[in-house]
PDB file of C-alpha atoms in Angstrom:
ATOM      1  CA  GLY A   1     -88.908  59.576  -6.903  1.00 70.00           C
ATOM      2  CA  CYS A   2     -90.434  57.506  -4.176  1.00 77.00           C
ATOM      3  CA  ASP A   3     -91.454  57.624  -0.536  1.00 85.00           C
ATOM      4  CA  TYR A   4     -88.578  56.204   1.534  1.00 88.00           C
ATOM      5  CA  LEU A   5     -90.961  55.719   4.463  1.00 82.00           C
ATOM      6  CA  GLN A   6     -92.493  52.851   2.471  1.00 85.00           C
ATOM      7  CA  PRO A   7     -90.546  49.660   1.689  1.00 85.00           C
ATOM      8  CA  LEU A   8     -88.267  50.228  -1.298  1.00 87.00           C
ATOM      9  CA  ASP A   9     -87.539  47.837  -4.121  1.00 88.00           C
ATOM     10  CA  VAL A  10     -83.947  47.601  -2.884  1.00 91.00           C
ATOM     11  CA  LYS A  11     -82.271  44.586  -1.356  1.00 96.00           C
ATOM     12  CA  GLU A  12     -81.332  45.099   2.300  1.00 95.00           C
ATOM     13  CA  GLU A  13     -77.612  45.699   2.943  1.00 96.00           C
ATOM     14  CA  SER A  14     -76.937  46.232  -0.764  1.00 96.00           C
ATOM     15  CA  VAL A  15     -76.126  49.958  -0.911  1.00 96.00           C
ATOM     16  CA  ASP A  16     -72.609  51.361  -0.490  1.00 98.00           C
ATOM     17  CA  ILE A  17     -73.634  54.941   0.282  1.00 98.00           C
ATOM     18  CA  LEU A  18     -76.812  56.758   1.250  1.00 96.00           C
ATOM     19  CA  LEU A  19     -76.922  60.492   0.601  1.00 96.00           C
ATOM     20  CA  SER A  20     -79.427  62.435   2.675  1.00 95.00           C
ATOM     21  CA  PHE A  21     -79.474  66.184   2.133  1.00 95.00           C
ATOM     22  CA  TYR A  22     -82.656  68.091   3.013  1.00 93.00           C
ATOM     23  CA  ALA A  23     -84.576  64.807   2.876  1.00 89.00           C
ATOM     24  CA  GLY A  24     -85.797  64.478   6.444  1.00 88.00           C
ATOM     25  CA  ILE A  25     -84.550  61.680   8.667  1.00 92.00           C
ATOM     26  CA  ALA A  26     -84.011  59.070   5.966  1.00 92.00           C
ATOM     27  CA  SER A  27     -81.344  57.143   7.868  1.00 92.00           C
ATOM     28  CA  ARG A  28     -83.811  55.739  10.410  1.00 90.00           C
ATOM     29  CA  THR A  29     -85.888  54.131   7.701  1.00 91.00           C
ATOM     30  CA  CYS A  30     -83.198  53.412   5.115  1.00 94.00           C
ATOM     31  CA  SER A  31     -80.214  52.252   7.184  1.00 94.00           C
ATOM     32  CA  ARG A  32     -81.274  48.666   6.519  1.00 95.00           C
ATOM     33  CA  TYR A  33     -80.334  49.137   2.854  1.00 96.00           C
ATOM     34  CA  ILE A  34     -76.755  50.240   3.640  1.00 97.00           C
ATOM     35  CA  LYS A  35     -74.093  47.529   3.652  1.00 98.00           C
ATOM     36  CA  LYS A  36     -72.097  46.956   6.821  1.00 98.00           C
ATOM     37  CA  GLY A  37     -69.134  49.317   6.399  1.00 98.00           C
ATOM     38  CA  GLY A  38     -71.184  51.427   3.977  1.00 98.00           C
ATOM     39  CA  LEU A  39     -71.577  55.170   4.351  1.00 98.00           C
ATOM     40  CA  LEU A  40     -74.257  57.674   5.260  1.00 98.00           C
ATOM     41  CA  CYS A  41     -73.393  61.155   4.030  1.00 98.00           C
ATOM     42  CA  CYS A  42     -75.797  63.833   5.228  1.00 97.00           C
ATOM     43  CA  ASN A  43     -76.246  67.336   6.516  1.00 96.00           C
ATOM     44  CA  ASP A  44     -78.066  68.283   9.707  1.00 95.00           C
ATOM     45  CA  SER A  45     -81.015  69.864   7.991  1.00 90.00           C
ATOM     46  CA  HIS A  46     -84.108  68.174   9.370  1.00 93.00           C
ATOM     47  CA  ALA A  47     -81.877  66.716  12.141  1.00 95.00           C
ATOM     48  CA  GLU A  48     -80.429  63.884  10.012  1.00 96.00           C
ATOM     49  CA  ALA A  49     -76.857  64.130  11.368  1.00 96.00           C
ATOM     50  CA  SER A  50     -78.059  64.673  14.935  1.00 95.00           C
ATOM     51  CA  MET A  51     -80.188  61.525  14.697  1.00 95.00           C
ATOM     52  CA  ALA A  52     -77.323  59.521  13.212  1.00 96.00           C
ATOM     53  CA  LEU A  53     -75.095  60.604  16.116  1.00 95.00           C
ATOM     54  CA  LEU A  54     -77.646  59.033  18.473  1.00 94.00           C
ATOM     55  CA  ASP A  55     -77.892  55.817  16.467  1.00 95.00           C
ATOM     56  CA  SER A  56     -75.554  53.037  17.623  1.00 95.00           C
ATOM     57  CA  VAL A  57     -75.519  51.558  14.119  1.00 96.00           C
ATOM     58  CA  PHE A  58     -73.488  54.549  12.844  1.00 97.00           C
ATOM     59  CA  GLU A  59     -70.029  55.899  13.665  1.00 98.00           C
ATOM     60  CA  LEU A  60     -69.014  59.440  12.631  1.00 98.00           C
ATOM     61  CA  ILE A  61     -65.819  59.089  10.582  1.00 98.00           C
ATOM     62  CA  ALA A  62     -65.475  62.461   8.823  1.00 98.00           C
ATOM     63  CA  VAL A  63     -66.968  65.884   8.286  1.00 98.00           C
ATOM     64  CA  VAL A  64     -66.901  68.221   5.306  1.00 98.00           C
ATOM     65  CA  VAL A  65     -66.181  71.877   6.056  1.00 96.00           C
ATOM     66  CA  PRO A  66     -65.831  74.988   3.877  1.00 94.00           C
ATOM     67  CA  SER A  67     -62.333  76.054   2.857  1.00 92.00           C
ATOM     68  CA  GLU A  68     -61.450  79.432   1.351  1.00 88.00           C
ATOM     69  CA  LYS A  69     -58.678  77.984  -0.808  1.00 87.00           C
ATOM     70  CA  GLN A  70     -60.083  74.608  -1.844  1.00 84.00           C
ATOM     71  CA  GLY A  71     -63.838  75.031  -1.585  1.00 93.00           C
ATOM     72  CA  TYR A  72     -64.252  72.179   0.909  1.00 95.00           C
ATOM     73  CA  ASN A  73     -62.062  70.009   3.102  1.00 96.00           C
ATOM     74  CA  VAL A  74     -62.755  66.557   4.474  1.00 96.00           C
ATOM     75  CA  ILE A  75     -61.665  66.212   8.089  1.00 96.00           C
ATOM     76  CA  GLU A  76     -61.065  62.789   9.630  1.00 96.00           C
ATOM     77  CA  GLY A  77     -60.106  62.261  13.251  1.00 90.00           C
ATOM     78  CA  ASP A  78     -60.599  64.611  16.209  1.00 92.00           C
ATOM     79  CA  LEU A  79     -64.269  65.118  15.419  1.00 97.00           C
ATOM     80  CA  LYS A  80     -65.461  65.650  18.983  1.00 95.00           C
ATOM     81  CA  GLU A  81     -66.106  69.409  18.565  1.00 94.00           C
ATOM     82  CA  TYR A  82     -68.525  68.555  15.743  1.00 96.00           C
ATOM     83  CA  THR A  83     -70.615  66.475  18.154  1.00 94.00           C
ATOM     84  CA  ILE A  84     -70.754  68.705  21.247  1.00 92.00           C
ATOM     85  CA  PRO A  85     -73.718  71.112  21.410  1.00 93.00           C
ATOM     86  CA  LYS A  86     -72.774  74.796  21.369  1.00 91.00           C
ATOM     87  CA  LYS A  87     -75.130  75.488  24.267  1.00 87.00           C
ATOM     88  CA  GLU A  88     -74.066  73.751  27.441  1.00 80.00           C
ATOM     89  CA  LYS A  89     -76.562  71.485  29.169  1.00 78.00           C
ATOM     90  CA  VAL A  90     -78.487  70.783  25.971  1.00 77.00           C
ATOM     91  CA  LYS A  91     -80.089  67.382  26.263  1.00 79.00           C
ATOM     92  CA  ILE A  92     -80.411  65.753  22.854  1.00 82.00           C
ATOM     93  CA  LEU A  93     -83.598  63.722  22.681  1.00 83.00           C
ATOM     94  CA  GLU A  94     -84.633  61.645  19.699  1.00 86.00           C
ATOM     95  CA  SER A  95     -88.288  62.494  20.303  1.00 87.00           C
ATOM     96  CA  GLU A  96     -87.532  66.229  20.209  1.00 89.00           C
ATOM     97  CA  LEU A  97     -85.458  65.924  17.026  1.00 91.00           C
ATOM     98  CA  LYS A  98     -88.301  64.038  15.321  1.00 90.00           C
ATOM     99  CA  LYS A  99     -90.856  66.588  16.482  1.00 92.00           C
ATOM    100  CA  THR A 100     -88.957  69.746  15.514  1.00 90.00           C
ATOM    101  CA  MET A 101     -86.976  68.317  12.558  1.00 90.00           C
ATOM    102  CA  ARG A 102     -84.181  70.729  13.521  1.00 90.00           C
ATOM    103  CA  GLY A 103     -80.613  69.660  14.067  1.00 90.00           C
ATOM    104  CA  ILE A 104     -78.494  70.593  17.041  1.00 90.00           C
ATOM    105  CA  ILE A 105     -76.124  73.560  16.805  1.00 91.00           C
ATOM    106  CA  TYR A 106     -72.692  72.125  17.531  1.00 93.00           C
ATOM    107  CA  ARG A 107     -69.500  73.891  18.614  1.00 93.00           C
ATOM    108  CA  LYS A 108     -68.095  73.388  15.123  1.00 94.00           C
ATOM    109  CA  LYS A 109     -70.436  73.262  12.157  1.00 92.00           C
ATOM    110  CA  ALA A 110     -69.962  71.006   9.169  1.00 97.00           C
ATOM    111  CA  VAL A 111     -71.528  71.161   5.724  1.00 96.00           C
ATOM    112  CA  ALA A 112     -71.778  67.371   5.692  1.00 98.00           C
ATOM    113  CA  TYR A 113     -71.256  64.506   8.092  1.00 98.00           C
ATOM    114  CA  VAL A 114     -69.971  61.096   7.012  1.00 98.00           C
ATOM    115  CA  PHE A 115     -70.940  58.038   9.039  1.00 98.00           C
ATOM    116  CA  LYS A 116     -69.898  54.417   8.640  1.00 98.00           C
ATOM    117  CA  LYS A 117     -72.466  51.712   9.270  1.00 98.00           C
ATOM    118  CA  LEU A 118     -71.206  49.307  11.926  1.00 97.00           C
TER     119      LEU A 118
END
């Protein structure tokens, strides 16, 4: 284990995928380690997915949702409902996400969000 808020002994842009589940907002500090075209796979616990949606370095390319028959399904394309807040007129502010460490409740909820680094 290590503290990802401190510089890691990892070459920048050398990692294919960063997994961030219940880890805080790791993407802000660790995105520099992800290769261009690499992936960030995260949940929205501690606002990780909500922060990634605000970050111009990432593009949402898929979500993982529960499925009764298969356990989970990966959905690609038509992801807009997974990015629109359930409550209308919710203003998503980075400062508020950092302060509360709570993700936004979206119209459709995903178990995981997959982003590509641009």
